[in-house]
mmCIF file of C-alpha atoms in Angstrom:
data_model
loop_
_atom_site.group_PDB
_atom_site.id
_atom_site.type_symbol
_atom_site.label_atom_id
_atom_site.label_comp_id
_atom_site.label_asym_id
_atom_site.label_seq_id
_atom_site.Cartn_x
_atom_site.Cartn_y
_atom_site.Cartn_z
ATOM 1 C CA UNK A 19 56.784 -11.419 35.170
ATOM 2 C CA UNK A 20 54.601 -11.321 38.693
ATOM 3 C CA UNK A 21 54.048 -7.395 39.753
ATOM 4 C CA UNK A 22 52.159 -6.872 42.990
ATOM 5 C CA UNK A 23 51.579 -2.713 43.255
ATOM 6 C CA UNK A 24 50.687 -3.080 46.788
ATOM 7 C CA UNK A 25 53.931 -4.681 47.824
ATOM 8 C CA UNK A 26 56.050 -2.896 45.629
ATOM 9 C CA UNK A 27 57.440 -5.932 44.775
ATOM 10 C CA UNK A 28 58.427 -7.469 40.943
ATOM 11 C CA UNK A 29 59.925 -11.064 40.489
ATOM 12 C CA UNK A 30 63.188 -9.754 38.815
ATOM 13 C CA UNK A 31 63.692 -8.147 41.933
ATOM 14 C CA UNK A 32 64.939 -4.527 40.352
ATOM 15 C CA UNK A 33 61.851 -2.830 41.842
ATOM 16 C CA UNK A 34 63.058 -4.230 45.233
ATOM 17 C CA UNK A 35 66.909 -3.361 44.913
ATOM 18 C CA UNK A 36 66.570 0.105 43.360
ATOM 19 C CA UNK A 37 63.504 1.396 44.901
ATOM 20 C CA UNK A 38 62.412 2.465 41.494
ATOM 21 C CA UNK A 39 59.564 0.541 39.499
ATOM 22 C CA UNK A 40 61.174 -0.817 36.223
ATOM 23 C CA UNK A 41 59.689 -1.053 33.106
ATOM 24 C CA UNK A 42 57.779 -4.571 34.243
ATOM 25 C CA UNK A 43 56.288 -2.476 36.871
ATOM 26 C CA UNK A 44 55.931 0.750 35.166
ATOM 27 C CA UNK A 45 53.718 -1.392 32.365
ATOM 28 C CA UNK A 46 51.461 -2.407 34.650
ATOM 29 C CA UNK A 47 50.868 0.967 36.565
ATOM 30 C CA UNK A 48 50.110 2.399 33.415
ATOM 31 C CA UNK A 49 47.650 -0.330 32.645
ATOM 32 C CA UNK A 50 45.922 -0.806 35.368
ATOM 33 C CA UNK A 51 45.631 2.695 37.527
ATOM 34 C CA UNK A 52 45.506 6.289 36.147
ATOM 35 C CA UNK A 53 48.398 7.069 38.523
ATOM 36 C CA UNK A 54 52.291 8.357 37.622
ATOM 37 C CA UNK A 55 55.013 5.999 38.087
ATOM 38 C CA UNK A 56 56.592 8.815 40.862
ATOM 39 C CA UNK A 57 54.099 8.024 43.219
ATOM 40 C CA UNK A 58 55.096 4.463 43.229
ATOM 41 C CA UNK A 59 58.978 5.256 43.578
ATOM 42 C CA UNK A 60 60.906 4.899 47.235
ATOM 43 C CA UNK A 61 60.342 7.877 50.133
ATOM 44 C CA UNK A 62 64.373 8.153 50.431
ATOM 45 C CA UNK A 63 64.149 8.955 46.414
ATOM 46 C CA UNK A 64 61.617 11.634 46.624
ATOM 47 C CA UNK A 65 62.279 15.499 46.428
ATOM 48 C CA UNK A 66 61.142 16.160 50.128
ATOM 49 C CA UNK A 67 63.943 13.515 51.427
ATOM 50 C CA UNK A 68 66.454 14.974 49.859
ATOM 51 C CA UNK A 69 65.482 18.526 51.222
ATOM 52 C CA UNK A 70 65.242 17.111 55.116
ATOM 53 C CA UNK A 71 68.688 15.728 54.151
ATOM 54 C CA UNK A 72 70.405 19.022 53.801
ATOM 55 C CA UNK A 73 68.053 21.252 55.912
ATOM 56 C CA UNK A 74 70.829 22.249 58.213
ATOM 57 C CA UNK A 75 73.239 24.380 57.555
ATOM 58 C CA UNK A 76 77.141 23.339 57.748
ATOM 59 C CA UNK A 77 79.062 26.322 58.510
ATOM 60 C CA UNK A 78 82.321 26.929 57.759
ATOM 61 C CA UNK A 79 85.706 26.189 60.391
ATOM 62 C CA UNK A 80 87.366 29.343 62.002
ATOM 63 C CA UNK A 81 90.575 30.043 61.128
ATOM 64 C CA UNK A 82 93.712 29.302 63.413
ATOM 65 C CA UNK A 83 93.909 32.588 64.853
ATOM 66 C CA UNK A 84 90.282 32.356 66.594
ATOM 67 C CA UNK A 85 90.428 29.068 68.270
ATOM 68 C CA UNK A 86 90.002 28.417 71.666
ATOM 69 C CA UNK A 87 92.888 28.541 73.494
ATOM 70 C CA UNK A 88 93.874 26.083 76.318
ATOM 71 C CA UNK A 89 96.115 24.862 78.775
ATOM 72 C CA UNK A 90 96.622 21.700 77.096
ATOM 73 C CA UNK A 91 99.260 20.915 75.517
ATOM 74 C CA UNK A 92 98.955 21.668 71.416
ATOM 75 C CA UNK A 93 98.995 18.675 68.989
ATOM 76 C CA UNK A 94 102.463 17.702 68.083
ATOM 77 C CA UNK A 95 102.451 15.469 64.485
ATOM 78 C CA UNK A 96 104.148 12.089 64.828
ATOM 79 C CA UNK A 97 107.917 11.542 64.791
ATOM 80 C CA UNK A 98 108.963 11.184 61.342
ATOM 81 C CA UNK A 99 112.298 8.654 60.824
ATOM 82 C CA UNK A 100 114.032 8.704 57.908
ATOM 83 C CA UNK A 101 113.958 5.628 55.629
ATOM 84 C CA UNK A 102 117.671 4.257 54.941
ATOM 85 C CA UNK A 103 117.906 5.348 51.103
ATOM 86 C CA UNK A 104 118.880 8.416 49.120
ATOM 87 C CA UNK A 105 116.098 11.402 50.064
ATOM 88 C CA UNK A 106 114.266 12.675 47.554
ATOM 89 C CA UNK A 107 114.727 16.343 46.489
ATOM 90 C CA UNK A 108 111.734 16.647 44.038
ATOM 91 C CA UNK A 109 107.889 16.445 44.881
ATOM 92 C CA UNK A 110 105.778 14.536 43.075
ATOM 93 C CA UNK A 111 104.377 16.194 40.533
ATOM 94 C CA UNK A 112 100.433 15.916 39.294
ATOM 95 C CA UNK A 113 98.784 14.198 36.264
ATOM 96 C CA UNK A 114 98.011 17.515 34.668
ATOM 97 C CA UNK A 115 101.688 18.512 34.651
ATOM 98 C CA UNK A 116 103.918 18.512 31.998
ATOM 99 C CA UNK A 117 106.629 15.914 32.288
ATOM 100 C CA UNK A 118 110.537 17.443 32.337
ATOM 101 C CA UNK A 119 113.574 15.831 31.091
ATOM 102 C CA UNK A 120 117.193 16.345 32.225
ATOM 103 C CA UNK A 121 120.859 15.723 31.267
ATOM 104 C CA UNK A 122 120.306 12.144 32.559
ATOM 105 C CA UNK A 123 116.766 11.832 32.240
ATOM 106 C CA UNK A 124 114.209 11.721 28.984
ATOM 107 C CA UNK A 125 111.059 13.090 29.921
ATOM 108 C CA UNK A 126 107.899 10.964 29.252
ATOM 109 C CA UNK A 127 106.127 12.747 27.083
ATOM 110 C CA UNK A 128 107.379 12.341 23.080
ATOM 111 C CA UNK A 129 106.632 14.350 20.558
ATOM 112 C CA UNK A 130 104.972 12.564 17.735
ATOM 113 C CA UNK A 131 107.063 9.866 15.329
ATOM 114 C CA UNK A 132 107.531 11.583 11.562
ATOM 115 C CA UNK A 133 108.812 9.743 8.734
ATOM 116 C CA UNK A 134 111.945 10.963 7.502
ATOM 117 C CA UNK A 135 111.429 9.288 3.771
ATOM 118 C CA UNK A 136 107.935 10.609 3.104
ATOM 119 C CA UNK A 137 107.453 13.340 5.863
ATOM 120 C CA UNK A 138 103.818 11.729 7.332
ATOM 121 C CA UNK A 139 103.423 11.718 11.229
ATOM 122 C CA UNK A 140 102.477 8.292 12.705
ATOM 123 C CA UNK A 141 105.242 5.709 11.613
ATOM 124 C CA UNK A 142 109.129 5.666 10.774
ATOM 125 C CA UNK A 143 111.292 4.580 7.638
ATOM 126 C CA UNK A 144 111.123 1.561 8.730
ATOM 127 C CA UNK A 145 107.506 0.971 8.790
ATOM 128 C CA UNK A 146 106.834 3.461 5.454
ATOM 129 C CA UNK A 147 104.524 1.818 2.934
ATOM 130 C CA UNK A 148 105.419 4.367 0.120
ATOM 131 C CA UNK A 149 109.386 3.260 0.705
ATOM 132 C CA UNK A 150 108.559 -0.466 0.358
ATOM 133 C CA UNK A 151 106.849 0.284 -2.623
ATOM 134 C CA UNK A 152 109.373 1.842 -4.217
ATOM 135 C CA UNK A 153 111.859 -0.774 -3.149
ATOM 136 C CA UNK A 154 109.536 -3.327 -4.113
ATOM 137 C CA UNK A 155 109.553 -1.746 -7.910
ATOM 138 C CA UNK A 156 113.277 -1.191 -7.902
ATOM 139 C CA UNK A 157 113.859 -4.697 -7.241
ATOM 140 C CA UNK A 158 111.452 -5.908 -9.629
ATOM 141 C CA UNK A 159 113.642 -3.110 -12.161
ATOM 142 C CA UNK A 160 116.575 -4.902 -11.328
ATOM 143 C CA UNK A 161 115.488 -8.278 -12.278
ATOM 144 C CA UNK A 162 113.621 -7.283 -15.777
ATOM 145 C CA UNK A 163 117.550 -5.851 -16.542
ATOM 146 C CA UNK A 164 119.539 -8.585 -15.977
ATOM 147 C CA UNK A 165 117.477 -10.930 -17.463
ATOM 148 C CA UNK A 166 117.892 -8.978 -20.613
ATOM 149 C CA UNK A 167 121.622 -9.263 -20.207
ATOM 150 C CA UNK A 168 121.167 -12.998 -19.616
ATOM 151 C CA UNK A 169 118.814 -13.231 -23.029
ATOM 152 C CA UNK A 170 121.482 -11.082 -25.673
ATOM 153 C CA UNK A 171 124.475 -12.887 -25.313
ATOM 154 C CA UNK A 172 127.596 -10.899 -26.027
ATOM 155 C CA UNK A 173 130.237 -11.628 -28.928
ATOM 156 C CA UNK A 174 132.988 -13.986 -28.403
ATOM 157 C CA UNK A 175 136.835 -12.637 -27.784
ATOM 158 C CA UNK A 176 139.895 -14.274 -28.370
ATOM 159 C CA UNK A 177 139.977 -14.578 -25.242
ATOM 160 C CA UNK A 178 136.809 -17.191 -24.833
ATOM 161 C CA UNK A 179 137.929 -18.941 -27.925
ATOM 162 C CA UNK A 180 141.567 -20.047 -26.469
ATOM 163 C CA UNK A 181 139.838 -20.911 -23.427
ATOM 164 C CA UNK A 182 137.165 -23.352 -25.442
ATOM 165 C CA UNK A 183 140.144 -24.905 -27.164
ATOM 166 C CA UNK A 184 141.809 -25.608 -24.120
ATOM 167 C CA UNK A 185 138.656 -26.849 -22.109
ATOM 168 C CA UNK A 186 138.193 -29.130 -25.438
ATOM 169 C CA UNK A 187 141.832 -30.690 -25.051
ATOM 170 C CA UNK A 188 141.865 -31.713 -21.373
ATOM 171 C CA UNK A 189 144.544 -32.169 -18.984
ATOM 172 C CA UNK A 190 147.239 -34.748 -19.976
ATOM 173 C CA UNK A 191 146.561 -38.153 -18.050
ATOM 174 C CA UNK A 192 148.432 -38.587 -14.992
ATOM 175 C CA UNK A 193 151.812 -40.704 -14.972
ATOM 176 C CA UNK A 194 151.438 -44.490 -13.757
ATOM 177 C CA UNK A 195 154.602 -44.324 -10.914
ATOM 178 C CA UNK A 196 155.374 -47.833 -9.832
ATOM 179 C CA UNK A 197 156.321 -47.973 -6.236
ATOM 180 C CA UNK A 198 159.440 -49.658 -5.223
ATOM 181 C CA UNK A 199 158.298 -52.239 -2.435
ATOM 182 C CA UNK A 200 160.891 -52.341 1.045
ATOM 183 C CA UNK A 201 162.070 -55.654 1.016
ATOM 184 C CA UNK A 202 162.727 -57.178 4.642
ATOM 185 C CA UNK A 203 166.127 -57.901 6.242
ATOM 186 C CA UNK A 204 165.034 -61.262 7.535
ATOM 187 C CA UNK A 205 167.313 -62.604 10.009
ATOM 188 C CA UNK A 206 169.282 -65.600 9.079
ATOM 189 C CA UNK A 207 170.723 -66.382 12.608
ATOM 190 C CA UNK A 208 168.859 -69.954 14.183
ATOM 191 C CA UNK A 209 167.411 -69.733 17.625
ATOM 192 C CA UNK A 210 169.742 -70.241 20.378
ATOM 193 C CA UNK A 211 169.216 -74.166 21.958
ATOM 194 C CA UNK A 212 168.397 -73.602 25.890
ATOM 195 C CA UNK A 213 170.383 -76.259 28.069
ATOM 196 C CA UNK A 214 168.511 -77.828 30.805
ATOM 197 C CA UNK A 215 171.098 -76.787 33.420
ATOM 198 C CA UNK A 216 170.080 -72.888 32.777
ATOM 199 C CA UNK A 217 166.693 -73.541 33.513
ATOM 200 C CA UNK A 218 167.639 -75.554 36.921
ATOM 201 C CA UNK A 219 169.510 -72.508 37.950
ATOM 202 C CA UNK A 220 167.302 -70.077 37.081
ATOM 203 C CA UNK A 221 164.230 -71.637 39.223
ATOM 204 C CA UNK A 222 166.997 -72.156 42.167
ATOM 205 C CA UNK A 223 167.576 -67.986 42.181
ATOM 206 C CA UNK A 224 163.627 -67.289 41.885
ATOM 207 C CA UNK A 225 163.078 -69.542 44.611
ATOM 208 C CA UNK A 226 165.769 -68.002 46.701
ATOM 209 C CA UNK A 227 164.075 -64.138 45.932
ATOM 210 C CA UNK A 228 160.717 -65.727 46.847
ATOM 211 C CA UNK A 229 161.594 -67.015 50.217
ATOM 212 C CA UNK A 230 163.606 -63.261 51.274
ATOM 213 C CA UNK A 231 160.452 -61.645 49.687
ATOM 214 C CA UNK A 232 157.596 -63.490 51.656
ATOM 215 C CA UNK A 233 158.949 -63.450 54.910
ATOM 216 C CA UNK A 234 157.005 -62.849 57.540
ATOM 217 C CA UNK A 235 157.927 -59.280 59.963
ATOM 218 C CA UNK A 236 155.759 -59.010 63.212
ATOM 219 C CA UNK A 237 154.397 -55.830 63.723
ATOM 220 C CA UNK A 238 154.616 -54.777 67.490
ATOM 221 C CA UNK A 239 151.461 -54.140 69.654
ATOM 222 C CA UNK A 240 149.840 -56.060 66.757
ATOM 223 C CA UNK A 241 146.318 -57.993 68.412
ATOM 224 C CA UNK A 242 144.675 -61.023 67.074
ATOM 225 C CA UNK A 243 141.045 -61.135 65.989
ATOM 226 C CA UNK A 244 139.385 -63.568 68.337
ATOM 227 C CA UNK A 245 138.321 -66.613 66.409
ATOM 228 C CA UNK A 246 134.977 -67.237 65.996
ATOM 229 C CA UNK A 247 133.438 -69.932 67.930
#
């Protein structure tokens, strides 16, 4: 680091910003002249500035009552218009205040969450360590007793002895049905022969419909496309 004491002046500039040497600066003062780091320090932070700051006194308004009175008109505040929504009856209250609830409204301040299984302040039942413990040791209760129930195995009934003679016997196999097949009325009748003269007279009345169908019915005001030469 580069401190000139006749400039003032430090390369990492906090001499110059502040107005007060830094410890670069306050190093070499003390190493180099017998003289206090004060001296060295900006006019604007000395003791004397700060008394020519406040040197005059600032005295205090006059009330309402003893101010000049004029024939000018008297200050009037601004027009106020009402904003198009539902006014507001309360004032606002400060930070220091204590919020209030209502029949519709829950105030913002809580009192503090207390456990209702082990009575400690700070979490619910939910969240209670000694209650999952104990569930955690119930369960584990649980378990140890029915796997001694599954271990001793009780004494067999009449009951469970019928019911391993019948599971031994079965169920009786199933009975083979034979299924009866439909047999088919086939029709013994021989195709009828068709006669040429049938067929001549059928084309003759399908020729007939053909020509009443496809005639042609001009249309009135009807225009032709021009051809295209």
């Amino acid at each position: 680091m580069v401190v000139d004491l006749e400039k003032h002046t430090c390369s990492c500039r906090f001499w110059q910003l502040t107005g007060m040497p830094y410890m670069h600066a306050i190093s070499a003062i003390e190493d180099k002249n017998g003289k206090k780091t004060e001296e060295y320090c900006h006019e604007w932070l000395t003791m004397e500035a700060y008394k020519r700051t406040y040197y005059f006194n600032i005295n205090p308004v006059k009330g309402q009552d003893l101010w000049e009175k004029t024939s000018s008109p008297a200050p009037v505040p601004p027009p106020i218009k009402p904003k198009p929504s539902r006014p507001t009856k309360k004032r606002r209250k400060d930070k220091g205040e204590q919020p209030v609830g209502s029949s519709t409204k829950m105030k913002r301040k809580y009192n503090p969450i207390r456990c209702t299984y082990c009575g400690e302040v700070g979490h619910n039942k939910r969240s209670c360590a000694n209650k999952k413990k104990e569930d955690a040791e119930e369960q584990t209760r649980q378990m140890q007793l029915q796997l001694a129930l599954v271990k001793e195995p009780a004494p067999p009934t009449d009951e469970a002895n019928t019911n391993n003679e019948d599971a031994k016997r079965g169920r009786p196999p199933k009975l083979h049905v034979i299924k009866s097949k439909a047999r088919l009325n086939a029709s013994t009748k021989s195709p009828v022969a068709i006669s040429t003269e049938t067929l001549k007279e059928t084309t003759s009345v399908t020729a007939k419909k053909m020509q009443t169908f496809m005639t042609f019915v001009p249309t009135p005001g009807f225009k032709r496309p021009r051809k295209k030469q």
